[in-house]
XYZ file of C-alpha atoms in Angstrom:
558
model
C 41.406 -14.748 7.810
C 44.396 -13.325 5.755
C 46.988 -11.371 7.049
C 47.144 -7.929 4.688
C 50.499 -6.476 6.643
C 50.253 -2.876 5.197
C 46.520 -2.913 4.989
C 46.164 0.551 3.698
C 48.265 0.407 0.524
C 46.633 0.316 -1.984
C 49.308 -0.900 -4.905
C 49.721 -4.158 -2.007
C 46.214 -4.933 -1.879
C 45.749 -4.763 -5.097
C 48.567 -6.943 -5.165
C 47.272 -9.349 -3.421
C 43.722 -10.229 -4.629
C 45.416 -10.224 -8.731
C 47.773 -13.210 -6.604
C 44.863 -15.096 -5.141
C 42.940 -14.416 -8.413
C 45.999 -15.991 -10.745
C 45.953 -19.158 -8.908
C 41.784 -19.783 -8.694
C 39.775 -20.970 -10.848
C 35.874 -20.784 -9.762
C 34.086 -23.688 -10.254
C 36.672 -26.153 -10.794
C 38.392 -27.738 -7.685
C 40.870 -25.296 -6.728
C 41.276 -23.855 -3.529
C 39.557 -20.407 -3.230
C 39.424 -20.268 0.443
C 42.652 -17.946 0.278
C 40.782 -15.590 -2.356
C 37.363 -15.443 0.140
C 39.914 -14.498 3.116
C 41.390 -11.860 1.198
C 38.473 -10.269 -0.303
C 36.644 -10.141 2.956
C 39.430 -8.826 4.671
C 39.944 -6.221 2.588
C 36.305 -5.557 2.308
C 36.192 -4.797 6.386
C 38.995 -2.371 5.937
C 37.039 -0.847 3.110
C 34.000 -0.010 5.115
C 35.869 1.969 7.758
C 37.940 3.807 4.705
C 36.357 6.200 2.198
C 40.036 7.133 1.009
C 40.961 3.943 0.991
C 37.992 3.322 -1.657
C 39.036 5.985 -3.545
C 42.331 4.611 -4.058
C 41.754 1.387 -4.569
C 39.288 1.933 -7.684
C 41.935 4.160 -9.564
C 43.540 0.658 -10.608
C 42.157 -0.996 -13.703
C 43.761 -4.347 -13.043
C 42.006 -4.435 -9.634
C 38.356 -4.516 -11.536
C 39.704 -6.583 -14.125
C 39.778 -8.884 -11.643
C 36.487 -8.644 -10.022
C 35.064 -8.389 -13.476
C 36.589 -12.092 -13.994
C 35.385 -13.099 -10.982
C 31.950 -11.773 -11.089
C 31.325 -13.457 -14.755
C 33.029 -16.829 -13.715
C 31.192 -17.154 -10.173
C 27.889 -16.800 -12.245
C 28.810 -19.429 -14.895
C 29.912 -21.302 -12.295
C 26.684 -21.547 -10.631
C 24.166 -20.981 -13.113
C 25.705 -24.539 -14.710
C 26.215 -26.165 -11.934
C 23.570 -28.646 -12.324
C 24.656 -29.409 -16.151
C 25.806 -32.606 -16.201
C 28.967 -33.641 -18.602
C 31.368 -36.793 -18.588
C 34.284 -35.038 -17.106
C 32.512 -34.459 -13.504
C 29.923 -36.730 -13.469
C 31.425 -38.757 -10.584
C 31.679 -35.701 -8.371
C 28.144 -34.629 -9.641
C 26.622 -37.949 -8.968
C 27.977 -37.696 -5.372
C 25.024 -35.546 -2.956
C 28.037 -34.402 -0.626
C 30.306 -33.475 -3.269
C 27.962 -31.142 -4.945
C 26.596 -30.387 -1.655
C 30.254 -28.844 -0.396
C 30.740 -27.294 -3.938
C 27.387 -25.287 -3.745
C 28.300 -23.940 0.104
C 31.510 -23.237 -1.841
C 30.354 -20.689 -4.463
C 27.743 -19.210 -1.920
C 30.648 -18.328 0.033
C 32.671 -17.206 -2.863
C 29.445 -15.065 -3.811
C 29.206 -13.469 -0.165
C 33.005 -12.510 -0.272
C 32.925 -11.242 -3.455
C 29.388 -9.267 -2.916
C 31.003 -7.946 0.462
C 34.181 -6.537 -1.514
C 32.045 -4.927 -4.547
C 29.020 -3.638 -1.580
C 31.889 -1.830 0.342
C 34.417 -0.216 -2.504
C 31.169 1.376 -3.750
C 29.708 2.977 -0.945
C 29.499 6.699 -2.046
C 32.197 6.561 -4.426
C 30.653 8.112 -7.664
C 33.298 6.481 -9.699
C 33.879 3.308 -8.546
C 29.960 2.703 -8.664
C 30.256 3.322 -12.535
C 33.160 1.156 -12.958
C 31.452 -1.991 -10.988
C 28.113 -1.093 -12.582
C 29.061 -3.436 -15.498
C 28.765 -5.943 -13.053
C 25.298 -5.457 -12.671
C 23.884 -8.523 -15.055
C 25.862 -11.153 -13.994
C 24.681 -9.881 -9.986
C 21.503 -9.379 -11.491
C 22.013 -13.415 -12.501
C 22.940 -14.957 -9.206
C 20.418 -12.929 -7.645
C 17.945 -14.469 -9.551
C 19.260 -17.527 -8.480
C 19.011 -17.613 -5.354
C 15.604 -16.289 -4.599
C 14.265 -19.232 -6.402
C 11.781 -21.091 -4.382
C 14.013 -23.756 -3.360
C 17.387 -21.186 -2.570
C 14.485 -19.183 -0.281
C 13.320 -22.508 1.712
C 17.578 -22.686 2.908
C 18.671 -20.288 5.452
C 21.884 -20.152 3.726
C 20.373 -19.239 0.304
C 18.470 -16.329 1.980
C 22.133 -15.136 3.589
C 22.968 -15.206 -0.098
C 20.235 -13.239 -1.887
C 20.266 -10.776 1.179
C 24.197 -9.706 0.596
C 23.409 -9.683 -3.000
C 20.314 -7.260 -2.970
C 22.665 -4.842 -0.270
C 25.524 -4.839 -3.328
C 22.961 -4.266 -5.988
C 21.812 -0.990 -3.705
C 25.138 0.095 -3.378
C 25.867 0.060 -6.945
C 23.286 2.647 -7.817
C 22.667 4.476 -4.590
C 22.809 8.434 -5.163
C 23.881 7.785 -8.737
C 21.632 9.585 -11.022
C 22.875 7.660 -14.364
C 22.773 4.592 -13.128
C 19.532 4.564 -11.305
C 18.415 5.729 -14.483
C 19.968 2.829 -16.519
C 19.093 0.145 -13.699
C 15.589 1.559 -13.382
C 14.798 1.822 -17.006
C 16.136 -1.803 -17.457
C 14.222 -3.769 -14.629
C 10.766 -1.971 -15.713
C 11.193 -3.570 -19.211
C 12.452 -6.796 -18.005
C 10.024 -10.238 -18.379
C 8.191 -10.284 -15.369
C 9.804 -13.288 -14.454
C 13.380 -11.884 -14.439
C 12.675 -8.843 -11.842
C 14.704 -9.988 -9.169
C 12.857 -6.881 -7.304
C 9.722 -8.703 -7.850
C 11.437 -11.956 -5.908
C 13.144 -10.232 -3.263
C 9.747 -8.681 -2.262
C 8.363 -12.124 -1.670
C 11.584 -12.987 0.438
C 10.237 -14.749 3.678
C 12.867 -13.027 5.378
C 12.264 -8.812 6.691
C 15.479 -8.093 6.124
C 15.735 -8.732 2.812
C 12.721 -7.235 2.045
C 13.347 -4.074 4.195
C 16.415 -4.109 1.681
C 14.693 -4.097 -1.835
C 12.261 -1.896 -0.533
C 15.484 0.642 0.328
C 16.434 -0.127 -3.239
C 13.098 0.609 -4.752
C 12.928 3.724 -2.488
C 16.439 5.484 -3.563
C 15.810 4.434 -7.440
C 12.337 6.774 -7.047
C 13.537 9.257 -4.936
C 13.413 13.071 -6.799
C 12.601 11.451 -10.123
C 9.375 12.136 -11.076
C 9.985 10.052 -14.636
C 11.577 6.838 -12.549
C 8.395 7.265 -10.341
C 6.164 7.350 -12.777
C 6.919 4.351 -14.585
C 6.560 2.618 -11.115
C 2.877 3.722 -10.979
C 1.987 3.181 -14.795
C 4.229 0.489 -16.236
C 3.466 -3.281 -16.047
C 6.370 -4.270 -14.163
C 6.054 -1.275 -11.964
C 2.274 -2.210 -11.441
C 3.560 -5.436 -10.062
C 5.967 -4.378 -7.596
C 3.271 -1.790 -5.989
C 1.033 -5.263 -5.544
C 3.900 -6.714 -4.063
C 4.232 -3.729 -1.761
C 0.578 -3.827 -1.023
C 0.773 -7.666 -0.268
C 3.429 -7.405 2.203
C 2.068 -4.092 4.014
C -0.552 -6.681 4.759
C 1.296 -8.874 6.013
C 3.714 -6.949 8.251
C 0.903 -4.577 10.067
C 1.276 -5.872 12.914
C 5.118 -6.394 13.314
C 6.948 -5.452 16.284
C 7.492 -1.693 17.046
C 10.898 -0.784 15.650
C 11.844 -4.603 14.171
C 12.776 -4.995 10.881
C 9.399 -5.614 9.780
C 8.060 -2.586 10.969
C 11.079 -1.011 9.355
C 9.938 -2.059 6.436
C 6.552 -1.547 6.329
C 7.469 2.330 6.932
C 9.841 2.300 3.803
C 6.445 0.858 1.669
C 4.512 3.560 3.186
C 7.055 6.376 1.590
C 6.952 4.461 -1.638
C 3.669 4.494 -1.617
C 3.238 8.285 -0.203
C 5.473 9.043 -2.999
C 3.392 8.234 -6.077
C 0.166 9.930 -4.151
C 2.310 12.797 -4.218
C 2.914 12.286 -8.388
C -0.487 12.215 -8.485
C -0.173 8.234 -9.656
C -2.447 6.509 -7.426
C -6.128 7.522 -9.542
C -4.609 5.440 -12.569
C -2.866 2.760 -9.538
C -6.568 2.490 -8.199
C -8.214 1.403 -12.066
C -5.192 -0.879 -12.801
C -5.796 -3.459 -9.873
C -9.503 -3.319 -11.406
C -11.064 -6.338 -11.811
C -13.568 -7.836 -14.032
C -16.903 -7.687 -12.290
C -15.692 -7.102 -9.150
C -16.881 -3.462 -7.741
C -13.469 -3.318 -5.560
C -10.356 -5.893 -4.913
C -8.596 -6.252 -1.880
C -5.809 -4.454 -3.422
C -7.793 -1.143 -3.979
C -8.935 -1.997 -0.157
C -5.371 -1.832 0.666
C -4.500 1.842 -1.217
C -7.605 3.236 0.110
C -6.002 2.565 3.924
C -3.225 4.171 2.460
C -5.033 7.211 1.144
C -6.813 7.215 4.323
C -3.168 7.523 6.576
C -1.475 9.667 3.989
C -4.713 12.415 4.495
C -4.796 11.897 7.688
C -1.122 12.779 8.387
C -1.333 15.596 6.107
C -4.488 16.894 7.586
C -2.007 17.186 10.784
C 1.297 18.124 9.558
C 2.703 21.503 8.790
C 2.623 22.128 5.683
C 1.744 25.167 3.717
C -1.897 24.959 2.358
C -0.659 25.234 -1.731
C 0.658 21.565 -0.899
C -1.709 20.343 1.025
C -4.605 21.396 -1.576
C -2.292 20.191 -4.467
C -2.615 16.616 -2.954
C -6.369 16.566 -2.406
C -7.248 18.114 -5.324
C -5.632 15.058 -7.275
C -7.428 12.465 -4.998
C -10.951 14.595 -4.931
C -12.169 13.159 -8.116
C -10.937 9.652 -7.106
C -12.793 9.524 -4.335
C -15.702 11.251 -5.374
C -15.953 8.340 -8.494
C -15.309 5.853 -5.860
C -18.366 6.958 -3.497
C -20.970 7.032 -6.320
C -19.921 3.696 -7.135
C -19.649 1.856 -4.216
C -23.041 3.735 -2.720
C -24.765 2.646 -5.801
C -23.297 -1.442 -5.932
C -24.629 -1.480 -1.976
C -27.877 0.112 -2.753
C -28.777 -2.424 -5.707
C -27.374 -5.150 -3.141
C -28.903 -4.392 -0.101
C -32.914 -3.743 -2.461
C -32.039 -7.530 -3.533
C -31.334 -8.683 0.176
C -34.185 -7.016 1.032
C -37.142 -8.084 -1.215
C -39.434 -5.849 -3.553
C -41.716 -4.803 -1.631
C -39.835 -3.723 1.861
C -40.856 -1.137 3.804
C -40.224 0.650 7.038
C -43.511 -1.357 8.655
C -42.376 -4.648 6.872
C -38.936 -4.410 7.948
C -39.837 -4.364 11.667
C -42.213 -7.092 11.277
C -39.334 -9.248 9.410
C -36.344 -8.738 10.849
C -35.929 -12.442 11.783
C -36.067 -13.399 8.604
C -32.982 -14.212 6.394
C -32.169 -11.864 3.285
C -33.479 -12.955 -0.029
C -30.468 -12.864 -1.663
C -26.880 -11.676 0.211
C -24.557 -10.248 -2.058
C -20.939 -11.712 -1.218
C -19.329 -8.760 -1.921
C -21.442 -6.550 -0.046
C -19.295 -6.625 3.521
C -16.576 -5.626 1.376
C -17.969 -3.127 -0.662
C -19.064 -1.511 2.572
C -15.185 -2.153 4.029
C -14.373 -0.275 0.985
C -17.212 2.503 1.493
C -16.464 3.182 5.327
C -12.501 4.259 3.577
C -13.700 6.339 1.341
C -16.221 8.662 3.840
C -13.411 9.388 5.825
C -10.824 10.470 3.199
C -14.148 12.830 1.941
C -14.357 13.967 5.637
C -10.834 14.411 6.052
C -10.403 16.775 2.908
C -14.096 18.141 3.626
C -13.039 19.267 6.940
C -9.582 20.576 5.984
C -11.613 23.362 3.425
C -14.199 23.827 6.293
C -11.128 24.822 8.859
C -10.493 27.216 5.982
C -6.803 25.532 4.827
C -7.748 25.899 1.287
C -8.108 27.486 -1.308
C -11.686 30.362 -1.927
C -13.767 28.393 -3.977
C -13.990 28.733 -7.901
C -16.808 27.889 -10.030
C -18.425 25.195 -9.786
C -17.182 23.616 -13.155
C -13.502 23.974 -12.037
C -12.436 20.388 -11.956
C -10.783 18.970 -7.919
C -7.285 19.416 -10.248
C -7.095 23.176 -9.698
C -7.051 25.245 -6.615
C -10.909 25.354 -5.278
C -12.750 24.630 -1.972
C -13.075 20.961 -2.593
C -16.058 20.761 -0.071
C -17.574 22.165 -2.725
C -16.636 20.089 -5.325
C -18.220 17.177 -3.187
C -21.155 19.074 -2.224
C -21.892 19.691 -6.397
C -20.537 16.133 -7.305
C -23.181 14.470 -9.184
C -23.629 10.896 -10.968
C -26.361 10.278 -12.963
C -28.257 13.831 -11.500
C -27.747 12.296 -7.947
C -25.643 14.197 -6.002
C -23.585 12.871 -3.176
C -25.819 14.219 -0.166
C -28.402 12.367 -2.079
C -26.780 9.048 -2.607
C -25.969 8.814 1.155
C -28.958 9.190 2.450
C -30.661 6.594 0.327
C -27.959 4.287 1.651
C -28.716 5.177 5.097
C -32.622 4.569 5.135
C -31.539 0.980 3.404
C -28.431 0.252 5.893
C -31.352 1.381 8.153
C -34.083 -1.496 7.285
C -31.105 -3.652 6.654
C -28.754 -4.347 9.467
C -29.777 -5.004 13.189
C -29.568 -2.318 15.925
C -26.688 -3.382 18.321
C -27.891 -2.090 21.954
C -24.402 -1.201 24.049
C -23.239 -4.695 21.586
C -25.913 -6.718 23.393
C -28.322 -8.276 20.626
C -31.834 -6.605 20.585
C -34.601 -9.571 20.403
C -37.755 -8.599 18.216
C -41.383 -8.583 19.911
C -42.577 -10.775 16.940
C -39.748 -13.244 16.572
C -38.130 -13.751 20.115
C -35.071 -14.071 18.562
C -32.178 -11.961 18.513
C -31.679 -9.913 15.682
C -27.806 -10.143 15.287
C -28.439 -13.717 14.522
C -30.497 -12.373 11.091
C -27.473 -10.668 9.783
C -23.662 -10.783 9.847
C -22.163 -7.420 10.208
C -18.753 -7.936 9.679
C -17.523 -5.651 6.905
C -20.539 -2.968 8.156
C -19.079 -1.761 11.354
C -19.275 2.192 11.657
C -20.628 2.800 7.847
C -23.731 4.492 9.375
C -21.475 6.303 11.142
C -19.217 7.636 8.997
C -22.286 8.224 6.282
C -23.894 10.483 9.230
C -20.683 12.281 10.054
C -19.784 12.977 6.341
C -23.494 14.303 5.750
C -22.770 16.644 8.667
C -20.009 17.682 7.579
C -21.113 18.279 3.739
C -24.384 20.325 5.602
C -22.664 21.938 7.795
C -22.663 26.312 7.079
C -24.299 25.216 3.945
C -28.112 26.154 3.153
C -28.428 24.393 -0.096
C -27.339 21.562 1.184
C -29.434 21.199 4.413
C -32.348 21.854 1.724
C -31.240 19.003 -0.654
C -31.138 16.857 2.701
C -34.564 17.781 3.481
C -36.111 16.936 0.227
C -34.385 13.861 0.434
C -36.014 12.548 3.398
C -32.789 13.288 5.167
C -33.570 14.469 8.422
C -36.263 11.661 8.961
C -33.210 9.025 8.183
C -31.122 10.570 10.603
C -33.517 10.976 13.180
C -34.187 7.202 12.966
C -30.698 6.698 13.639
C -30.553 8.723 16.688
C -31.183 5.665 18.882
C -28.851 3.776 21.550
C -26.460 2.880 18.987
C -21.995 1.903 19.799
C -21.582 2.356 16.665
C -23.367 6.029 15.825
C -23.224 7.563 18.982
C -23.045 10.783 17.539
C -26.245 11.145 15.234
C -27.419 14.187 17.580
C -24.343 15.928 16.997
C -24.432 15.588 12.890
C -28.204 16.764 13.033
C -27.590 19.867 14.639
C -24.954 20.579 11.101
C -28.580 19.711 8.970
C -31.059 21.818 11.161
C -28.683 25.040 12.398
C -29.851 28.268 10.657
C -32.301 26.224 8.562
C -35.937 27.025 10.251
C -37.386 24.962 7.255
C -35.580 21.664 8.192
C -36.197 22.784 12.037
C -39.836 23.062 10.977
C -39.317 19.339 10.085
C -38.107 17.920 13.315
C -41.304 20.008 14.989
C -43.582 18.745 13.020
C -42.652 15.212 14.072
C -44.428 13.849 16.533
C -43.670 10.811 18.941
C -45.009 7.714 17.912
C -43.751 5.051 20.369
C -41.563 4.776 23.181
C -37.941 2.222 23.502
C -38.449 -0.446 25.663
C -36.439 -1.528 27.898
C -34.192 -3.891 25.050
C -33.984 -1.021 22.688
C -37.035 -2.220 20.832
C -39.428 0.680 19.258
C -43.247 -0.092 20.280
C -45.757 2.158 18.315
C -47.807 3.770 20.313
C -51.515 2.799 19.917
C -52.810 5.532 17.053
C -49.395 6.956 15.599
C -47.883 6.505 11.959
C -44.234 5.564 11.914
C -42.676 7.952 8.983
């Protein structure tokens, strides 16, 4: 490492690295371990020393150097496969151009240290090494090619890189706006943002994530164009894809770190009320949901969650759900209505509740593939509906308006689901029918222990794989409790809609809807017609001992 003797003047330094810059030439055979000394010397002192920045960047010469440098390292290295006569010995030797390449990467994490640190919070020094920005944008690109990303050393490379590309435009309104408005109309191909978030290394990516994060932050415009343009599209799948991925990282590690810093992105553009037109964009053809809309729904789902428990003032809390209401309410209907048509197919034309019994050891006529997810998908969406439902019922919003007010303005939006309608079925409606099917369609689990039929012998979970069904007759009771609940009307459409007989059904030893008495107290209390209901059923068998219903001799089942 260089020796700087006066390390804190300025007119020395600068001194200094014009010296070492005079007698280097990048990518030729000089010497330029003396220039990497002295820029990463100075560049320690430089992190310690705000004043010292601040000096340093008054002198022109100083970034007429690192201009040089910064446009000669990337020629240097964006040739350095071209073959020509005058190198081709040295080019046709693997160790020669094996100790040139460590060269420049070392050049490139000197020089990236030196511009990283003389820009930290200094305003103008930030604009000054801004014009920087394309040829860093260059060797970035570089080196998060597939090959640079399978070397440790090439990973070292891009990480520095990304860290002096954040400093650049941290906190600088202008130039977040220039950088921002620049990378969102870039070929896809040339986002380095895009290749940095598929980094194998955390780090890296908990960096460009940082980067992404500061270039949104109190811009509604810059945010915006994250949630609606192509590019910006791209990155939020990128996000999505590594949220995914990191789920289960360590408490605290850098993985965790940043999967929290995609989680405020992605918080962010809820907030800008982006993620409705997010949602239809990762739409695809003939599919009824991806596993990308899977992945914002958890999202959604957190985001209400949190909000349902943090402090803060109702206006902001019913701004947010008003913008998701309609979302979600789309979302139900259409999911409710793919699984109905699915789970009719699986189970034949002419299935009833007598046939169903008699059958369940019999394979489905026709499984839907996407069913298990459309369910996944379904299960999401009840509980952000219960979340917001139960948020007006505590009485944290806003008196209800009209019915006709759209979710957008200020209204109790447990109203707005209650009067939600597609195609004159309302959503009350639509869950029930998907209850009495999910009801003649999957297996009863006893306490998880498979229930064998009296006609078959065989156990029922063997009929049926529920993965991708766990808890959606759970969450379809609870939300139909919750939607009943304090309202007449409701309990009324329920009744008409065989509603109480569906739920009564469901009131059996069941893990996974242990609550079904609870939720039909919401659809009988105050209601003596729908109480009239439940009286005027009448037992008509008994459980044996395996959780298996056994008429008994004379009754009709219902």
């Amino acid at each position: 490492m260089a020796m700087l003797g006066d390390s804190t003047d300025p007119e020395r330094l600068v001194a200094r690295i014009t010296d070492a810059c005079t007698s280097v030439e990048i990518g030729a055979n000089s010497d330029v371990s003396p220039l990497q000394d002295i820029l990463e010397s100075v560049a320690d002192i430089l992190a310690r020393d705000e004043e010292l920045r601040v000096k340093l960047g008054l002198y022109p010469s100083m970034w007429f150097n690192i201009r040089k440098l910064w446009r000669d390292l990337a020629r240097a290295q964006l040739t350095f496969w071209d073959a020509d006569d005058s190198d081709g010995e040295e080019r046709g030797s693997a160790e020669g151009g094996v100790n040139k390449q460590q060269t420049l990467r070392m050049m490139c994490i000197a020089l990236s240290k030196f511009t990283r640190n003389i820009t930290a919070n200094v305003a103008e020094n930030q604009v000054k090494a801004f014009d920087n920005e394309p040829d860093i944008r260059r060797l970035l690109h570089y080196h998060t090619s597939w090959s640079a990303m399978e070397d440790q050393n090439g990973v070292s490379v891009a990480r520095i890189l990304a860290q002096t590309l954040s400093n650049l435009v941290t906190a600088n309104e202008s130039l977040l706006d220039k950088i921002w408005n620049t990378y969102m109309k870039l070929p896809e191909d040339q986002v380095v943002l895009i290749r940095l978030l598929g980094s194998p290394d955390n780090r890296t990516l908990f960096i460009a994530l940082i980067l992404i994060l500061n270039c949104i932050h109190g811009s509604r415009q810059r945010t915006k164009m994250l949630g609606r343009t192509t590019i910006g599209i791209r990155l939020c799948i990128s996000i999505l894809d590594n949220m995914v991925k990191l789920y289960d990282a360590e408490e605290a590690s850098e993985g965790a770190q940043a999967f929290d810093v995609s989680y405020d992105i992605l918080s962010r553009l809820i907030e800008e009320d982006l993620v409705p037109d997010l949602y239809k964009s990762f739409h695809i053809s003939e599919e009824i949901i991806t596993p990308h809309q899977t992945t914002l729904l958890k999202i959604i789902d957190s985001y209400l969650q949190s909000l349902h428990l943090s402090k803060e003032g109702p206006s902001n809390k019913q701004h947010t759900q008003s913008k998701l209401g309609r979302m979600l309410a789309r979302c139900f209907f259409d999911q409710s209505l793919y699984a109905q048509r699915a789970i009719r197919r699986a189970l034949g034309p002419n299935t009833t509740v007598e046939t169903s019994h008699q059958e369940s050891h019999l394979p489905p006529v026709e499984l839907d593939p996407m069913l298990p997810k459309v369910c996944e998908g379904l299960v999401l969406v009840t509980q952000c509906i219960v979340t917001i439902a139960l948020e007006a019922e505590e009485g944290q919003t806003y008196p209800s308006l009209p019915v006709n007010t759209p979710p957008s303005k200020e209204r109790n939006l447990k109203e707005y689901f209650n009067e939600a309608r597609s195609s004159d079925t309302g959503m009350a409606e639509s869950l029930i029918e998907l209850l009495r099917l999910l009801d003649l369609f999957l297996p009863r689990i006893n306490f998880g222990k498979p229930v064998t039929t009296p006609v078959s012998g065989i156990p029922q979970s063997t009929a049926i794989e529920t993965s991708g069904f766990a808890y959606l007759k759970r969450d379809l009771v609870r939300l139909l409790g919750v939607l009943c609940h304090g309202v007449k009307s409701v309990q009324d459409r329920a009744r008409d809609s065989g509603g109480i007989q569906v739920v009564m059904n469901l009131c059996v030893v069941d893990e996974r809807n242990p609550s079904c008495y609870f939720y039909l107290h919401s659809l009988l209390k105050d209601n003596p017609e729908n109480q009239a209901v439940v009286d005027d059923i009448k037992p008509m068998g008994e459980w044996d001992e395996n959780g298996v219903l056994k008429d008994t001799p004379g009754s009709i089942r219902r």
